[in-house]
Amino acid sequence: MSPRHNRPRGGENPVDRSDQGSAPGGLDRYGLERTEEYQGEEWKIRHVAGASSVGKRYRCPGCDQEIPSGTPHLVAWPEYGGVDDRRHWHKACWNAKDRRTSKVQRSRNAPKY
C-alpha cells in the first residue's frame, strides 16, 4: 500500500490559514472552542482534557463542588472578558446552567467550602 498524501489534488494551492483567527469548525491552536449565549451575553467555551489539568483543582460555579485533578471539564468566560473571568465547569453543570436557580441550594449536611 502506498503512503497517504494529504495534499489537494488537481493543482489547487493549499489554503493558508495563518491569517485566520481559527480554523473551520471552531478548532484553533488550543482545541475545540465555541460561543454560546448565557445571561444575555456571548460566552466562549473551551474543552479541557483531563491530562492537561493534572495537579490542578478547580471549583465549579454550577454546583459549587470541586473538579478533581485530571478530570475532563470545560472553561467558560465572557467573550470580552479577561483571564480573571474564566470559570471551570463540569460539563453536566454547564449544560444544566439554565435549569438551575440563581443560588445553589444545599442540604443541611452538605459541606460549605
JSON list of C-alpha atoms in Angstrom, two decimals:
[
{"chain": "A", "resi": 1, "resn": "MET", "atom": "CA", "xyz": [0.00, 0.00, 0.00]},
{"chain": "A", "resi": 2, "resn": "SER", "atom": "CA", "xyz": [1.37, 3.42, -0.86]},
{"chain": "A", "resi": 3, "resn": "PRO", "atom": "CA", "xyz": [1.69, 6.17, 1.77]},
{"chain": "A", "resi": 4, "resn": "ARG", "atom": "CA", "xyz": [-1.16, 8.59, 2.19]},
{"chain": "A", "resi": 5, "resn": "HIS", "atom": "CA", "xyz": [-0.76, 12.07, 0.73]},
{"chain": "A", "resi": 6, "resn": "ASN", "atom": "CA", "xyz": [-2.65, 14.86, 2.47]},
{"chain": "A", "resi": 7, "resn": "ARG", "atom": "CA", "xyz": [-2.42, 17.28, -0.40]},
{"chain": "A", "resi": 8, "resn": "PRO", "atom": "CA", "xyz": [-5.26, 18.56, -2.53]},
{"chain": "A", "resi": 9, "resn": "ARG", "atom": "CA", "xyz": [-5.39, 17.06, -5.99]},
{"chain": "A", "resi": 10, "resn": "GLY", "atom": "CA", "xyz": [-5.92, 18.88, -9.23]},
{"chain": "A", "resi": 11, "resn": "GLY", "atom": "CA", "xyz": [-3.20, 21.51, -8.94]},
{"chain": "A", "resi": 12, "resn": "GLU", "atom": "CA", "xyz": [-5.02, 23.58, -6.31]},
{"chain": "A", "resi": 13, "resn": "ASN", "atom": "CA", "xyz": [-2.98, 25.72, -3.98]},
{"chain": "A", "resi": 14, "resn": "PRO", "atom": "CA", "xyz": [-3.23, 24.78, -0.31]},
{"chain": "A", "resi": 15, "resn": "VAL", "atom": "CA", "xyz": [-5.20, 27.21, 1.84]},
{"chain": "A", "resi": 16, "resn": "ASP", "atom": "CA", "xyz": [-3.04, 29.30, 4.17]},
{"chain": "A", "resi": 17, "resn": "ARG", "atom": "CA", "xyz": [-4.87, 29.60, 7.50]},
{"chain": "A", "resi": 18, "resn": "SER", "atom": "CA", "xyz": [-2.20, 31.54, 9.34]},
{"chain": "A", "resi": 19, "resn": "ASP", "atom": "CA", "xyz": [-4.11, 34.81, 8.92]},
{"chain": "A", "resi": 20, "resn": "GLN", "atom": "CA", "xyz": [-7.40, 33.40, 10.22]},
{"chain": "A", "resi": 21, "resn": "GLY", "atom": "CA", "xyz": [-8.30, 33.53, 13.91]},
{"chain": "A", "resi": 22, "resn": "SER", "atom": "CA", "xyz": [-9.45, 29.94, 13.97]},
{"chain": "A", "resi": 23, "resn": "ALA", "atom": "CA", "xyz": [-9.84, 27.08, 11.57]},
{"chain": "A", "resi": 24, "resn": "PRO", "atom": "CA", "xyz": [-13.19, 25.81, 10.29]},
{"chain": "A", "resi": 25, "resn": "GLY", "atom": "CA", "xyz": [-15.37, 24.06, 12.84]},
{"chain": "A", "resi": 26, "resn": "GLY", "atom": "CA", "xyz": [-14.16, 26.12, 15.76]},
{"chain": "A", "resi": 27, "resn": "LEU", "atom": "CA", "xyz": [-10.74, 24.48, 16.04]},
{"chain": "A", "resi": 28, "resn": "ASP", "atom": "CA", "xyz": [-7.89, 26.73, 16.99]},
{"chain": "A", "resi": 29, "resn": "ARG", "atom": "CA", "xyz": [-4.47, 26.09, 18.47]},
{"chain": "A", "resi": 30, "resn": "TYR", "atom": "CA", "xyz": [-5.95, 25.37, 21.91]},
{"chain": "A", "resi": 31, "resn": "GLY", "atom": "CA", "xyz": [-8.58, 22.86, 20.85]},
{"chain": "A", "resi": 32, "resn": "LEU", "atom": "CA", "xyz": [-12.30, 22.93, 20.25]},
{"chain": "A", "resi": 33, "resn": "GLU", "atom": "CA", "xyz": [-13.79, 26.31, 21.10]},
{"chain": "A", "resi": 34, "resn": "ARG", "atom": "CA", "xyz": [-17.31, 27.59, 20.57]},
{"chain": "A", "resi": 35, "resn": "THR", "atom": "CA", "xyz": [-19.50, 30.54, 21.51]},
{"chain": "A", "resi": 36, "resn": "GLU", "atom": "CA", "xyz": [-22.80, 30.29, 23.41]},
{"chain": "A", "resi": 37, "resn": "GLU", "atom": "CA", "xyz": [-25.21, 32.82, 24.86]},
{"chain": "A", "resi": 38, "resn": "TYR", "atom": "CA", "xyz": [-25.61, 32.82, 28.65]},
{"chain": "A", "resi": 39, "resn": "GLN", "atom": "CA", "xyz": [-27.05, 35.51, 30.93]},
{"chain": "A", "resi": 40, "resn": "GLY", "atom": "CA", "xyz": [-27.62, 37.85, 28.00]},
{"chain": "A", "resi": 41, "resn": "GLU", "atom": "CA", "xyz": [-24.03, 37.86, 26.70]},
{"chain": "A", "resi": 42, "resn": "GLU", "atom": "CA", "xyz": [-21.81, 35.74, 24.48]},
{"chain": "A", "resi": 43, "resn": "TRP", "atom": "CA", "xyz": [-19.52, 33.26, 26.26]},
{"chain": "A", "resi": 44, "resn": "LYS", "atom": "CA", "xyz": [-16.53, 31.39, 24.86]},
{"chain": "A", "resi": 45, "resn": "ILE", "atom": "CA", "xyz": [-16.40, 27.70, 25.78]},
{"chain": "A", "resi": 46, "resn": "ARG", "atom": "CA", "xyz": [-13.27, 25.55, 25.58]},
{"chain": "A", "resi": 47, "resn": "HIS", "atom": "CA", "xyz": [-12.99, 21.86, 26.47]},
{"chain": "A", "resi": 48, "resn": "VAL", "atom": "CA", "xyz": [-10.13, 20.86, 28.78]},
{"chain": "A", "resi": 49, "resn": "ALA", "atom": "CA", "xyz": [-8.76, 17.33, 28.62]},
{"chain": "A", "resi": 50, "resn": "GLY", "atom": "CA", "xyz": [-8.15, 15.56, 31.88]},
{"chain": "A", "resi": 51, "resn": "ALA", "atom": "CA", "xyz": [-4.44, 15.13, 31.17]},
{"chain": "A", "resi": 52, "resn": "SER", "atom": "CA", "xyz": [-3.91, 18.88, 30.87]},
{"chain": "A", "resi": 53, "resn": "SER", "atom": "CA", "xyz": [-5.39, 19.58, 34.29]},
{"chain": "A", "resi": 54, "resn": "VAL", "atom": "CA", "xyz": [-3.24, 17.19, 36.33]},
{"chain": "A", "resi": 55, "resn": "GLY", "atom": "CA", "xyz": [-2.17, 18.74, 39.61]},
{"chain": "A", "resi": 56, "resn": "LYS", "atom": "CA", "xyz": [-4.82, 21.47, 39.44]},
{"chain": "A", "resi": 57, "resn": "ARG", "atom": "CA", "xyz": [-8.18, 21.60, 41.19]},
{"chain": "A", "resi": 58, "resn": "TYR", "atom": "CA", "xyz": [-10.99, 23.99, 40.40]},
{"chain": "A", "resi": 59, "resn": "ARG", "atom": "CA", "xyz": [-14.39, 24.80, 41.90]},
{"chain": "A", "resi": 60, "resn": "CYS", "atom": "CA", "xyz": [-17.38, 24.51, 39.57]},
{"chain": "A", "resi": 61, "resn": "PRO", "atom": "CA", "xyz": [-19.68, 27.57, 39.84]},
{"chain": "A", "resi": 62, "resn": "GLY", "atom": "CA", "xyz": [-22.67, 25.45, 38.78]},
{"chain": "A", "resi": 63, "resn": "CYS", "atom": "CA", "xyz": [-22.67, 23.00, 41.67]},
{"chain": "A", "resi": 64, "resn": "ASP", "atom": "CA", "xyz": [-20.06, 24.62, 43.94]},
{"chain": "A", "resi": 65, "resn": "GLN", "atom": "CA", "xyz": [-18.18, 21.31, 44.11]},
{"chain": "A", "resi": 66, "resn": "GLU", "atom": "CA", "xyz": [-14.52, 20.69, 43.41]},
{"chain": "A", "resi": 67, "resn": "ILE", "atom": "CA", "xyz": [-13.40, 19.44, 40.00]},
{"chain": "A", "resi": 68, "resn": "PRO", "atom": "CA", "xyz": [-10.74, 16.83, 40.86]},
{"chain": "A", "resi": 69, "resn": "SER", "atom": "CA", "xyz": [-7.33, 16.93, 39.28]},
{"chain": "A", "resi": 70, "resn": "GLY", "atom": "CA", "xyz": [-7.19, 15.12, 35.93]},
{"chain": "A", "resi": 71, "resn": "THR", "atom": "CA", "xyz": [-10.94, 15.33, 35.27]},
{"chain": "A", "resi": 72, "resn": "PRO", "atom": "CA", "xyz": [-12.10, 16.48, 31.81]},
{"chain": "A", "resi": 73, "resn": "HIS", "atom": "CA", "xyz": [-14.20, 19.65, 32.08]},
{"chain": "A", "resi": 74, "resn": "LEU", "atom": "CA", "xyz": [-14.71, 22.93, 30.26]},
{"chain": "A", "resi": 75, "resn": "VAL", "atom": "CA", "xyz": [-13.71, 26.55, 30.70]},
{"chain": "A", "resi": 76, "resn": "ALA", "atom": "CA", "xyz": [-16.18, 29.37, 30.03]},
{"chain": "A", "resi": 77, "resn": "TRP", "atom": "CA", "xyz": [-15.65, 33.13, 30.02]},
{"chain": "A", "resi": 78, "resn": "PRO", "atom": "CA", "xyz": [-17.47, 36.17, 28.63]},
{"chain": "A", "resi": 79, "resn": "GLU", "atom": "CA", "xyz": [-16.45, 36.93, 25.06]},
{"chain": "A", "resi": 80, "resn": "TYR", "atom": "CA", "xyz": [-14.95, 40.28, 26.03]},
{"chain": "A", "resi": 81, "resn": "GLY", "atom": "CA", "xyz": [-13.74, 39.17, 29.45]},
{"chain": "A", "resi": 82, "resn": "GLY", "atom": "CA", "xyz": [-10.20, 38.73, 30.62]},
{"chain": "A", "resi": 83, "resn": "VAL", "atom": "CA", "xyz": [-8.23, 35.92, 32.19]},
{"chain": "A", "resi": 84, "resn": "ASP", "atom": "CA", "xyz": [-9.77, 36.61, 35.61]},
{"chain": "A", "resi": 85, "resn": "ASP", "atom": "CA", "xyz": [-13.27, 35.99, 34.20]},
{"chain": "A", "resi": 86, "resn": "ARG", "atom": "CA", "xyz": [-12.60, 32.36, 33.23]},
{"chain": "A", "resi": 87, "resn": "ARG", "atom": "CA", "xyz": [-14.55, 29.72, 35.15]},
{"chain": "A", "resi": 88, "resn": "HIS", "atom": "CA", "xyz": [-14.04, 25.96, 35.13]},
{"chain": "A", "resi": 89, "resn": "TRP", "atom": "CA", "xyz": [-17.31, 23.99, 34.92]},
{"chain": "A", "resi": 90, "resn": "HIS", "atom": "CA", "xyz": [-18.31, 20.34, 34.94]},
{"chain": "A", "resi": 91, "resn": "LYS", "atom": "CA", "xyz": [-19.74, 19.57, 31.51]},
{"chain": "A", "resi": 92, "resn": "ALA", "atom": "CA", "xyz": [-23.08, 18.49, 33.01]},
{"chain": "A", "resi": 93, "resn": "CYS", "atom": "CA", "xyz": [-23.27, 21.65, 35.14]},
{"chain": "A", "resi": 94, "resn": "TRP", "atom": "CA", "xyz": [-22.68, 23.89, 32.11]},
{"chain": "A", "resi": 95, "resn": "ASN", "atom": "CA", "xyz": [-25.37, 22.05, 30.15]},
{"chain": "A", "resi": 96, "resn": "ALA", "atom": "CA", "xyz": [-27.83, 22.46, 33.06]},
{"chain": "A", "resi": 97, "resn": "LYS", "atom": "CA", "xyz": [-26.95, 26.09, 33.85]},
{"chain": "A", "resi": 98, "resn": "ASP", "atom": "CA", "xyz": [-30.27, 27.44, 32.53]},
{"chain": "A", "resi": 99, "resn": "ARG", "atom": "CA", "xyz": [-32.29, 24.96, 34.60]},
{"chain": "A", "resi": 100, "resn": "ARG", "atom": "CA", "xyz": [-30.60, 25.86, 37.90]},
{"chain": "A", "resi": 101, "resn": "THR", "atom": "CA", "xyz": [-31.71, 28.53, 40.32]},
{"chain": "A", "resi": 102, "resn": "SER", "atom": "CA", "xyz": [-29.58, 31.62, 40.82]},
{"chain": "A", "resi": 103, "resn": "LYS", "atom": "CA", "xyz": [-28.45, 30.40, 44.25]},
{"chain": "A", "resi": 104, "resn": "VAL", "atom": "CA", "xyz": [-27.29, 26.83, 44.79]},
{"chain": "A", "resi": 105, "resn": "GLN", "atom": "CA", "xyz": [-29.43, 25.13, 47.43]},
{"chain": "A", "resi": 106, "resn": "ARG", "atom": "CA", "xyz": [-27.56, 22.76, 49.72]},
{"chain": "A", "resi": 107, "resn": "SER", "atom": "CA", "xyz": [-28.90, 20.15, 52.08]},
{"chain": "A", "resi": 108, "resn": "ARG", "atom": "CA", "xyz": [-28.30, 20.64, 55.79]},
{"chain": "A", "resi": 109, "resn": "ASN", "atom": "CA", "xyz": [-25.40, 18.22, 55.91]},
{"chain": "A", "resi": 110, "resn": "ALA", "atom": "CA", "xyz": [-23.60, 19.41, 52.78]},
{"chain": "A", "resi": 111, "resn": "PRO", "atom": "CA", "xyz": [-20.19, 20.98, 53.43]},
{"chain": "A", "resi": 112, "resn": "LYS", "atom": "CA", "xyz": [-19.74, 24.68, 52.80]},
{"chain": "A", "resi": 113, "resn": "TYR", "atom": "CA", "xyz": [-16.41, 25.38, 51.18]}
]
